[in-house]
XYZ file of C-alpha atoms in Angstrom:
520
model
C 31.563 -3.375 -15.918
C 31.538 -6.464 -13.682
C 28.406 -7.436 -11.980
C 27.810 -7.790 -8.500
C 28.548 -11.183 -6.560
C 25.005 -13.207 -6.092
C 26.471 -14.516 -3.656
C 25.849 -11.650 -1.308
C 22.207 -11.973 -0.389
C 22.840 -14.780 2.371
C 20.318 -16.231 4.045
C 21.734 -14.504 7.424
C 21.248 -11.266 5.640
C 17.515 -11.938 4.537
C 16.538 -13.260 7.678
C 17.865 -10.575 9.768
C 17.071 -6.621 10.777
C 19.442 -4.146 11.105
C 17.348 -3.087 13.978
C 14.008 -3.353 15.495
C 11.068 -3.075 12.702
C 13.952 -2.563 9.716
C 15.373 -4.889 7.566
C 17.759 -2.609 5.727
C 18.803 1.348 4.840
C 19.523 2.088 1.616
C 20.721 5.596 -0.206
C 18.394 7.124 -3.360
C 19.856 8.879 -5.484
C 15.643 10.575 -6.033
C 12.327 8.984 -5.024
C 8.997 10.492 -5.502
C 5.630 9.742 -4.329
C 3.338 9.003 -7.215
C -0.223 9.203 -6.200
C -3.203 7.563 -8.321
C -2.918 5.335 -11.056
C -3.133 7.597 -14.051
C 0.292 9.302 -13.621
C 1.433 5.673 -12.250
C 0.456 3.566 -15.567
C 2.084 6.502 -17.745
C 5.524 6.757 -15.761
C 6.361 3.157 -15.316
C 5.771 2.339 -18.766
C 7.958 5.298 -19.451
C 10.574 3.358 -17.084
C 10.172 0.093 -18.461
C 11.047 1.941 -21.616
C 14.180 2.247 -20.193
C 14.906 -0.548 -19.117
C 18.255 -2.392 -20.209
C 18.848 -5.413 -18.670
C 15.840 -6.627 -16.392
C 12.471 -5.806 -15.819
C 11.098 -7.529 -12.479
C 7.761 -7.056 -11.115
C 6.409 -8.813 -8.296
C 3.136 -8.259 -7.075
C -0.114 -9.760 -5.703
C -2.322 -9.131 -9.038
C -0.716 -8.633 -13.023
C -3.733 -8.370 -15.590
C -2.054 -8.265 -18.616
C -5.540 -6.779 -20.275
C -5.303 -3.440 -18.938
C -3.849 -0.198 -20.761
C -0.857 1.298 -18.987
C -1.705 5.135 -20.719
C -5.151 5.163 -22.295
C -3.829 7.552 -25.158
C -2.765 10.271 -22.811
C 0.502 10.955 -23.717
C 0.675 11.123 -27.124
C -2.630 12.161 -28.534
C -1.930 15.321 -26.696
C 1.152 15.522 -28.574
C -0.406 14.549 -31.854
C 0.992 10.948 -32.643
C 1.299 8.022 -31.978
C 4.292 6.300 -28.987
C 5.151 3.486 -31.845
C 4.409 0.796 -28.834
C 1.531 -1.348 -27.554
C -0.543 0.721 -24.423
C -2.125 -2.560 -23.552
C 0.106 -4.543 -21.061
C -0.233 -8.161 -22.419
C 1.029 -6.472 -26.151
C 3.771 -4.247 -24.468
C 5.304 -6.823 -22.283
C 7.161 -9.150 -25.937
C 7.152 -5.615 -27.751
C 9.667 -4.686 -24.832
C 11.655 -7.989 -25.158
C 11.686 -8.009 -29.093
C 13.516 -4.344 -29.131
C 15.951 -5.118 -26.677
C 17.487 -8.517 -26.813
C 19.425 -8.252 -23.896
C 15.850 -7.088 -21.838
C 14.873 -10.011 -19.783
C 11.308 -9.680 -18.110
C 10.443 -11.732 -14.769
C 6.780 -11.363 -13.284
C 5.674 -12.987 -10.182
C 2.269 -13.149 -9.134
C 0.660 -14.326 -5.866
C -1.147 -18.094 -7.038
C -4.630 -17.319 -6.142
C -6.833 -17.370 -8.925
C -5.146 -18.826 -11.065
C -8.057 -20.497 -12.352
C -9.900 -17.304 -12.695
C -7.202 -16.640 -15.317
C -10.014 -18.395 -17.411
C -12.594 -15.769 -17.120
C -9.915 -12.697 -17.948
C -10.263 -13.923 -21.990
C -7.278 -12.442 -23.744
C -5.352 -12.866 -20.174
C -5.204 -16.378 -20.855
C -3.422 -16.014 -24.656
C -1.188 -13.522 -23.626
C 0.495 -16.359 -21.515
C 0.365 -18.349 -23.592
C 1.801 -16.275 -26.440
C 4.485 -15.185 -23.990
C 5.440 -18.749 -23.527
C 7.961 -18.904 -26.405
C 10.116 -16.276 -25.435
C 12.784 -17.220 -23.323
C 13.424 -13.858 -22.084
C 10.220 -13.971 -20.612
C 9.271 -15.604 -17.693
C 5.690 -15.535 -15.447
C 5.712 -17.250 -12.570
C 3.166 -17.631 -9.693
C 3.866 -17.274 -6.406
C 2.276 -20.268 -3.981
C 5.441 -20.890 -1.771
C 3.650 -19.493 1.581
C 1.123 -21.395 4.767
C -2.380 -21.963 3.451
C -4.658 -19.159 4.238
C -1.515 -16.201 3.236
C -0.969 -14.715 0.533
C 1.766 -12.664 -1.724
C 1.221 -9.482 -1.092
C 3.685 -6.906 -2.011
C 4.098 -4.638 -4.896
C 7.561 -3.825 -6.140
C 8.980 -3.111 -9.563
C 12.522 -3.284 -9.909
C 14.145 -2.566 -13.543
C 18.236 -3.049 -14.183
C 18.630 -2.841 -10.366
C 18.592 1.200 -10.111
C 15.117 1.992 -9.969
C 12.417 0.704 -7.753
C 8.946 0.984 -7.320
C 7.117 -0.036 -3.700
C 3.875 1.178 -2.885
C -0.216 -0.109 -2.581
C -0.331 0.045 -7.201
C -0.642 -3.402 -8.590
C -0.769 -3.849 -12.633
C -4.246 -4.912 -12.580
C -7.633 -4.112 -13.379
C -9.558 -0.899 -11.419
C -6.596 0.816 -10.358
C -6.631 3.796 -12.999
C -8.217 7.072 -11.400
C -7.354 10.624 -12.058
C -7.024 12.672 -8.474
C -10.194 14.316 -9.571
C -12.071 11.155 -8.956
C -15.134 11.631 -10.589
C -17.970 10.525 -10.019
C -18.288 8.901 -13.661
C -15.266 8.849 -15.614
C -15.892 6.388 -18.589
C -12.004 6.162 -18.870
C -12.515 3.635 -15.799
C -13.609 1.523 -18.171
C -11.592 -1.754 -17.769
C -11.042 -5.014 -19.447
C -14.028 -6.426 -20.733
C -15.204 -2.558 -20.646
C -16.734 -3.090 -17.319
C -16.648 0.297 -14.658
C -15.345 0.991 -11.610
C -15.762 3.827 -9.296
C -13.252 5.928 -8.010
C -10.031 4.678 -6.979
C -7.025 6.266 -4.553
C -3.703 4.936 -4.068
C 0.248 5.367 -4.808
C 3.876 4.407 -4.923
C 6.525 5.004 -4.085
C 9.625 5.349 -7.128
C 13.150 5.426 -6.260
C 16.366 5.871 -7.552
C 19.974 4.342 -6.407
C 21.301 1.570 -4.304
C 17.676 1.070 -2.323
C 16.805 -0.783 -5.641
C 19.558 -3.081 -5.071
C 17.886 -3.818 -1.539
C 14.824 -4.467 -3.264
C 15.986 -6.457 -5.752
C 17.454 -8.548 -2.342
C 14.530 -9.288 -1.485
C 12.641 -9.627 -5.010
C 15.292 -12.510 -5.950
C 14.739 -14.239 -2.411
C 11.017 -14.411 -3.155
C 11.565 -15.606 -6.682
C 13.933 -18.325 -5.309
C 11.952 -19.129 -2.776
C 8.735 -19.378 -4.875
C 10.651 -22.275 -7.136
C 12.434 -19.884 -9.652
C 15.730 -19.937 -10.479
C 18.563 -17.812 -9.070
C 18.560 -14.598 -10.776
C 22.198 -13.646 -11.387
C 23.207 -9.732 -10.475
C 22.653 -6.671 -13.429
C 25.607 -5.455 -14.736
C 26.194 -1.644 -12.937
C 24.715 1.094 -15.272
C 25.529 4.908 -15.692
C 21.775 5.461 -17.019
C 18.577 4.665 -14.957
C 15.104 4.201 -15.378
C 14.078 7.178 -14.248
C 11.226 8.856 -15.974
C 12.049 11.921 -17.747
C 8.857 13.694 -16.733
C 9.433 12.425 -13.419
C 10.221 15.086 -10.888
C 12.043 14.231 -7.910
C 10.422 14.576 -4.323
C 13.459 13.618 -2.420
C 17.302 13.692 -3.189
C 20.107 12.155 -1.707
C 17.765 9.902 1.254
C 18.059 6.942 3.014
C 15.472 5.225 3.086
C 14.334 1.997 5.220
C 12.686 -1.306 4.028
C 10.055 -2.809 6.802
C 8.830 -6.148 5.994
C 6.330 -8.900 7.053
C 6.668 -12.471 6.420
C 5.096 -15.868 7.448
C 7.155 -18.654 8.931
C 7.439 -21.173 5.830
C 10.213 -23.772 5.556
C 13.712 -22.606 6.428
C 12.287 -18.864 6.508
C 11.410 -17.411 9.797
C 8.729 -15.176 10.878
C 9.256 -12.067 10.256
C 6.810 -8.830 11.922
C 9.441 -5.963 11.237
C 6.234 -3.736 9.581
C 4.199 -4.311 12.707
C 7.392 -3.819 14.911
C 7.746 -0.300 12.697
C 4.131 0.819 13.499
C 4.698 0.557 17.178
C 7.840 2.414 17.152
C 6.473 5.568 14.667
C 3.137 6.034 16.530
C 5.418 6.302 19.839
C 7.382 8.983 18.700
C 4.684 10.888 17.433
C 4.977 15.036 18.835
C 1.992 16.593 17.108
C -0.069 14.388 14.407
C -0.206 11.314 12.701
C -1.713 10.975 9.593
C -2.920 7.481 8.161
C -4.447 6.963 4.614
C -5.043 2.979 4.287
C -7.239 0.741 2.676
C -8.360 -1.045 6.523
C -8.217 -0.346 9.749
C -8.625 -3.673 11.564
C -5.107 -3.970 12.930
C -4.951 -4.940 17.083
C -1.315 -4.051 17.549
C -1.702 -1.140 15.504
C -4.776 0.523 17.226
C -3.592 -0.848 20.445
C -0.307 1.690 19.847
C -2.788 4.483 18.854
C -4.846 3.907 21.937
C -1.638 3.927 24.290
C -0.520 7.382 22.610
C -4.569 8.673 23.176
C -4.403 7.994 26.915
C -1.296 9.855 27.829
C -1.801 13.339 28.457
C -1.461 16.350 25.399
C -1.459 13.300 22.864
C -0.812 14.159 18.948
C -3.500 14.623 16.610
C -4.605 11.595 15.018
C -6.295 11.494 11.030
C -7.353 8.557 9.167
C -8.577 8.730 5.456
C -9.849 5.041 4.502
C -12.913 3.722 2.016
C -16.487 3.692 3.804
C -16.233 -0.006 3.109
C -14.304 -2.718 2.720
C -14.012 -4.247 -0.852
C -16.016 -7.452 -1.330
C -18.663 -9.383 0.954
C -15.896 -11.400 2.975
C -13.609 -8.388 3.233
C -16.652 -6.537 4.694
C -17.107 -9.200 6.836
C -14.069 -9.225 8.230
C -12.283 -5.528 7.910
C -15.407 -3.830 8.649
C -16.730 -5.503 11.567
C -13.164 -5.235 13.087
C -13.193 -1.395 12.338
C -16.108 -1.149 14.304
C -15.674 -2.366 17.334
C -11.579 -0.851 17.048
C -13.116 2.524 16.655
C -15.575 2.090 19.234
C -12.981 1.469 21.508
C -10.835 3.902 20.586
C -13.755 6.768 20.774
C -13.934 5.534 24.616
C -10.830 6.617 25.369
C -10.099 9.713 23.205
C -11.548 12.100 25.690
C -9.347 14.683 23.898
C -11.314 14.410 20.721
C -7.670 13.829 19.074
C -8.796 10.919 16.892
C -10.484 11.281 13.905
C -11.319 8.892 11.034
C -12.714 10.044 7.891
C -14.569 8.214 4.068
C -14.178 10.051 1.137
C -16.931 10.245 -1.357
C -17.324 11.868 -4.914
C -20.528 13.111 -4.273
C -22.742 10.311 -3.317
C -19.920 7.682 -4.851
C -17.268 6.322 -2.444
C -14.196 6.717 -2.830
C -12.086 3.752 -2.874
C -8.522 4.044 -0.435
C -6.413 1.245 -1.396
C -3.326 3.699 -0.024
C -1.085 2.288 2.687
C 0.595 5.326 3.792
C 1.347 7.266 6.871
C 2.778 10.962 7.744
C 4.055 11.367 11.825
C 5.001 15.368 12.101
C 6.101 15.645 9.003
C 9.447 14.729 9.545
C 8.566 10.646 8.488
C 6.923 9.023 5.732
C 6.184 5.748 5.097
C 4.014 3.676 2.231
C 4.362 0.216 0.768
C 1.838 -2.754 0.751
C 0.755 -3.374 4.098
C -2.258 -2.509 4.692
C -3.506 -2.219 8.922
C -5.293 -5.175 9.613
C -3.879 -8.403 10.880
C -3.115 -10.172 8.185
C -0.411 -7.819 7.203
C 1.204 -7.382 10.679
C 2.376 -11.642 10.676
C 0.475 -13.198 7.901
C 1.140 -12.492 4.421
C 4.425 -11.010 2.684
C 4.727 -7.113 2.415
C 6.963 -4.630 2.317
C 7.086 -0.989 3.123
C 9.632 1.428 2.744
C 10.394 4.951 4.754
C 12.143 8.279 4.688
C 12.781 9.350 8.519
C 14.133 12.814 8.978
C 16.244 11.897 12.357
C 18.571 9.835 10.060
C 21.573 11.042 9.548
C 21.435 13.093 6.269
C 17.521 13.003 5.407
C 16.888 16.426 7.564
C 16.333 18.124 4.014
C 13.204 15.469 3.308
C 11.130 17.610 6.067
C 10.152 20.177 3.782
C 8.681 17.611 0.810
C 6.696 14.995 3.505
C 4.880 18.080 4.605
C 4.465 19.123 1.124
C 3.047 15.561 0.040
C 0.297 15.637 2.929
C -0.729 19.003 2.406
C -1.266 17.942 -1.073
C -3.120 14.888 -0.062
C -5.142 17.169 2.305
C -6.008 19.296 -0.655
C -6.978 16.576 -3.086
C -9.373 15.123 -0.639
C -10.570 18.612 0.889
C -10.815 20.209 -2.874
C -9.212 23.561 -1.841
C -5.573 24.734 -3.290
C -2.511 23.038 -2.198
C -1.154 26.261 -0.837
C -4.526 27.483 0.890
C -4.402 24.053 3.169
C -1.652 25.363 5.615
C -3.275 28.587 6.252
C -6.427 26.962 6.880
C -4.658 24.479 9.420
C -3.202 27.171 10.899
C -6.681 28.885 10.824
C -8.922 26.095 12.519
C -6.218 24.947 14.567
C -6.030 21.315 13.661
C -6.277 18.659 10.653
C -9.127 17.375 11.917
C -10.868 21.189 12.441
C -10.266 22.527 9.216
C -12.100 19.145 7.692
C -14.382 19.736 9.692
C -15.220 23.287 9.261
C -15.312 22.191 5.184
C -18.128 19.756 5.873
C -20.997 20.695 2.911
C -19.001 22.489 0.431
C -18.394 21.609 -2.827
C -15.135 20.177 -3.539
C -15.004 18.721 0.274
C -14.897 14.652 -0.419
C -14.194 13.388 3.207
C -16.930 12.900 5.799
C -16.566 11.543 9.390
C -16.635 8.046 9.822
C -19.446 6.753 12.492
C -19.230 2.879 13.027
C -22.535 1.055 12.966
C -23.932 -1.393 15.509
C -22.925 -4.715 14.499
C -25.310 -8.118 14.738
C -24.326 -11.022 16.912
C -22.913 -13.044 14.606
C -20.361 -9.999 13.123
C -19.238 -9.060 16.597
C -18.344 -12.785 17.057
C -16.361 -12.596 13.864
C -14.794 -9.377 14.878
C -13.537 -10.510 18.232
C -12.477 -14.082 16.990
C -10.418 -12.500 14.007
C -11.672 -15.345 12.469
C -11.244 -14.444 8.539
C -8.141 -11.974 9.673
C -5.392 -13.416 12.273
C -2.057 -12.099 12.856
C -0.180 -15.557 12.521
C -0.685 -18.664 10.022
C -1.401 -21.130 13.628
C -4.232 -18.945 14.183
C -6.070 -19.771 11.223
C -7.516 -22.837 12.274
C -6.967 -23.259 15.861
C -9.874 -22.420 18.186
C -9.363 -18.299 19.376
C -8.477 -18.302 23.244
C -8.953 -15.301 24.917
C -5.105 -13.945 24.509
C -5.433 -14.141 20.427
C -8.729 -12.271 20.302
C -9.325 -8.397 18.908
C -9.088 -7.603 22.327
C -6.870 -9.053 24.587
C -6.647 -9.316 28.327
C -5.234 -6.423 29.963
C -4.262 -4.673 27.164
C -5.416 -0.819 26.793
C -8.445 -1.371 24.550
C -10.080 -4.520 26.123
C -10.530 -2.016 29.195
C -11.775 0.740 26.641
C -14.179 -1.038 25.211
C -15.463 -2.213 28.502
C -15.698 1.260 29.095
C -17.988 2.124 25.695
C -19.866 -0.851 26.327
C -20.956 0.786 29.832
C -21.358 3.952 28.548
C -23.606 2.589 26.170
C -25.964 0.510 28.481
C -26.221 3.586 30.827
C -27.608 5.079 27.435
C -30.062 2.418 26.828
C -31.264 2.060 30.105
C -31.974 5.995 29.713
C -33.811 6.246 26.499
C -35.926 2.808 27.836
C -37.126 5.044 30.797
C-alpha cells in the first residue's frame, strides 16, 4: 500500500480550528476509557506488541525504570510473556523483533538533569543510543516558564492513546486503591499512595489526527520530519480490550503557547466555556486542580441563572508538591469561596477522596455534561493549561451527527466512576441517584460507611502572603507575558466586573458580618 502524502499537515491546517474550541473531528473505528494505571501499563504494552511500523509516545514524563505489568498477566496464566516488563528493557526488545518497528519518544526537557538521580534511567539511554530505530528526544521548543504537557501514544497511525497516564513513576494503582499496596512500590522500591487517573484509547482515522499533531511537535521540538505509516489492515488494538464506543467522532481540543511562527492557541479553554454552557442537568468534573479563572468563571455564570445543573467535582485534598500547593491550592480556595457565595441553590459540590485516612491522589482530567458528552486528555483546570503549556484533549459529543449511540456508555463510565469512588455496585448507583435525588445527595447520604472514599471539600482560611499569591496567579498565569510582568488588576484571579470578583465581594461580607458577630 502507498503511504499517505506528509505533505498534508500544513501549517494552515495546524494552526487552525475547524470551529470554536476544536481543532479537528475524527472517526474511531472503537475507543475505550481506561481508568487507573494497572489495566493501562498491561494494555499498552499489549499494543505496543502490536505495533508494526512506529511506536510514538509523547508525553511530559517517560521513566524508563518502571514495570509496565508487574507479573500480572502471565503468572496468572502460569508462564512467563517471553519479553522484558520493565520499560527501559522492553523498549530495544521491541525494536530487535521487528526490524521494520521504529520507536520515537519525546519528553518535555525539564529535569533533564535529574535524569542523574533515576540510576538505571541514565544507561538505558545510553544503551538505546546505538540503535538507529530508536530515537529519545526532549522537548524544550516552548517560552520559559511552559512546559510539554500532553500525553499521547500513537502506534502505526491506527491507534491512539490521549488521556492524564504518563509512562512514569507513581502512576500504577488498582481501582481498589488501598490504603497500602506494596505493588506501589516504584523504582528504587520507594512507595506511593494511591493514585487515580485514565486514558483515553482509540481506534481509526482520529489516530491519524493525532499523529498530526504528534509530528508537528516533534518537528517543532528540532526532530526530523517523520514520513507517513504505510495504511494497515491490522491495528493495535488490545485483544482484551473491550470497546466502549463504536463508530464515533470524536474532537481534538488543544492549548498551545505562542512560540516562533506558532500562534497561540486556547481551543481547550474555548471548549470549557462552550460545554459548561450547554449543560441541562449535571456536570461532572474529576481533575487533578481546580484553579482555573475562565473555567470557574463559566461555572459561576451557569450557578447564577435560575434552575442551574448540578455541579460535582472529584479532585485530590491537595495539590502535589510544596510549590504546586502553593499555587493550585491557594487558588482553589479562594475559587471555591467564591463560588459557595453564589450557589444559593446548593448545586455545587466539590469532593477529596481518601482510602481511609490516605488521600487519594486525582491526576484525572475528565469531565461528563448530561451524559450525552465526554471529554478527557491532559489539561488539567488551572491556568496554566487554559494558554500556557501544550495539551490536548479529546471528546465524544452525542449532538454530532452519528455519536447519538455513545449516550448509553458516557453514562455507563460515570456511574462506574461514581461507584469506584462511592464503593457500592455499579448497577446499585442509578437507583440510588434516583433515590436521593441528586449526585451530590446520594454522596452525601453515604458519608461514614465503609467503602464511601469521597468527603466534602471545605477550603481553609488562607495567610496573607497565600491570598497574595492566589490573586496575583503568580506561580500559575494563563499566558507566557504574564509570567514576569507585574499583575494589573484585569490579569488577576479575579477580574473586574466579571461574575466572581462580585461573588467574592459578597463572601468576604458575609464573612465580616460573621466576625463582627462571634466578637460581640
Amino acid at each position: 500500500m502507498e503511504s499517505r502524502d506528509v505533505s498534508a499537515i500544513s501549517a494552515d491546517a495546524m494552526n487552525s480550528s475547524v470551529e470554536e474550541g476544536v481543532w479537528r473531528y475524527a472517526r474511531a473505528t472503537r475507543a475505550s476509557l481506561i481508568v487507573d494505571g494497572e489495566e493501562y501499563f498491561a494494555l499498552i504494552q499489549q499494543a505496543m506488541l502490536k505495533a508494526h511500523q512506529r511506536v510514538f509516545l509523547i508525553g511530559w514524563d517517560f521513566d524508563t525504570r518502571i514495570h509496565l505489568t508487574l507479573g500480572r498477566r502471565w503468572w496468572q496464566k502460569g508462564s512467563k510473556p517471553g519479553y522484558p516488563r520493565r520499560l527501559g528493557s522492553f523498549i530495544p526488545w521491541l525494536a530487535r523483533h521487528n526490524r521494520q518497528l521504529e520507536i520515537r519518544i519525546l519528553k518535555w526537557s525539564f529535569g533533564v538533569l535529574a535524569f542523574a538521580t533515576r540510576g538505571t534511567m541514565v544507561f538505558d539511554l545510553i544503551r538505546w543510543a546505538p540503535h538507529k530505530r530508536i530515537d529519545f528526544k526532549f522537548d524544550s521548543a516552548h517560552p520559559v516558564g511552559c512546559s510539554h504537557h500532553q500525553k499521547l501514544v500513537v502506534i502505526d497511525e491506527r491507534f491512539a492513546v490521549c488521556g492524564g497516564i504518563d509512562m512514569t513513576a507513581g502512576r500504577w494503582d488498582t481501582p481498589e486503591h488501598l490504603p497500602e499496596d506494596k505493588r506501589r512500590r516504584g523504582p528504587g522500591r520507594a512507595m506511593h499512595g494511591p493514585w487515580h487517573d485514565m486514558s483515553m484509547m482509540m481506534e481509526g482515522e482520529i489516530a491519524v489526527a493525532l499523529a498530526d499533531l504528534g509530528h508537528a511537535r516533534w518537528e517543532h521540538a528540532g526532530g526530523k520530519k517523520l514520513p507517513r505509516c504505510v495504511p494497515q489492515n491490522e491495528t493495535a488494538w488490545p485483544d482484551e480490550l473491550e470497546a466502549q464506543f463504536t463508530d464515533v467522532e470524536i474532537g481534538v481540543a488543544r492549548t498551545r503557547a505562542e512560540h516562533g511562527d506558532s500562534p497561540q492557541i486556547c481551543e481547550i479553554e474555548q471548549l470549557y466555556a462552550r460545554q459548561i454552557a450547554g449543560a441541562r442537568q449535571f456536570i461532572y468534573i474529576e481533575n487533578q486542580y481546580f484553579a482555573s479563572r475562565a473555567v470557574c468563571e463559566a461555572l459561576a455564570k451557569r450557578l447564577a441563572e435560575p434552575d442551574p445543573p448540578e455541579i460535582v467535582i472529584v479532585h485530590p485534598a491537595n495539590a502535589d508538591g510544596f510549590l504546586e500547593m502553593l499555587a493550585m491550592d491557594t487558588a482553589r480556595a479562594e475559587l471555591v469561596t467564591a463560588i459557595k457565595a453564589l450557589d444559593t441553590d446548593g448545586r455545587f459540590n466539590i469532593y477529596a477522596p481518601f482510602a481511609g485516612e490516605v488521600p487519594i491522589y486525582v491526576h484525572a482530567k475528565m469531565m461528563i455534561v448530561d451524559d450525552q458528552m465526554i471529554r478527557v486528555g491532559s489539561a488539567n483546570i488551572n491556568n496554566r493549561s487554559m494558554g500556557l503549556d501544550s495539551e490536548c484533549d479529546v471528546f465524544i459529543d452525542c449532538a454530532r451527527p452519528g455519536n447519538a449511540h455513545a449516550c448509553d456508555a458516557i453514562r455507563a463510565i460515570r456511574l462506574s466512576l461514581l461507584s469506584e469512588h462511592c464503593g457500592i455496585a455499579a448497577e446499585e448507583v442509578a437507583a440510588r441517584i434516583e433515590q436521593a435525588g441528586t449526585m451530590a445527595a446520594m454522596i452525601d447520604a453515604l458519608q461514614g460507611q465503609p467503602g464511601c472514599r469521597l468527603r466534602p471539600f471545605h477550603p481553609t482560611e488562607l495567610s496573607g502572603i497565600e491570598r497574595v499569591l492566589a490573586m496575583r496567579r503568580t506561580l500559575d498565569p494563563e499566558r507566557p507575558d504574564e509570567i514576569f510582568s507585574p499583575t494589573p488588576q484585569n490579569r488577576g484571579l479575579f477580574r473586574r466586573g466579571g461574575l466572581l470578583a462580585w461573588a467574592r465581594r459578597r463572601a468576604e461580607r458575609k464573612a465580616a458580618k460573621k466576625n463582627e458577630l462571634r466578637s460581640r
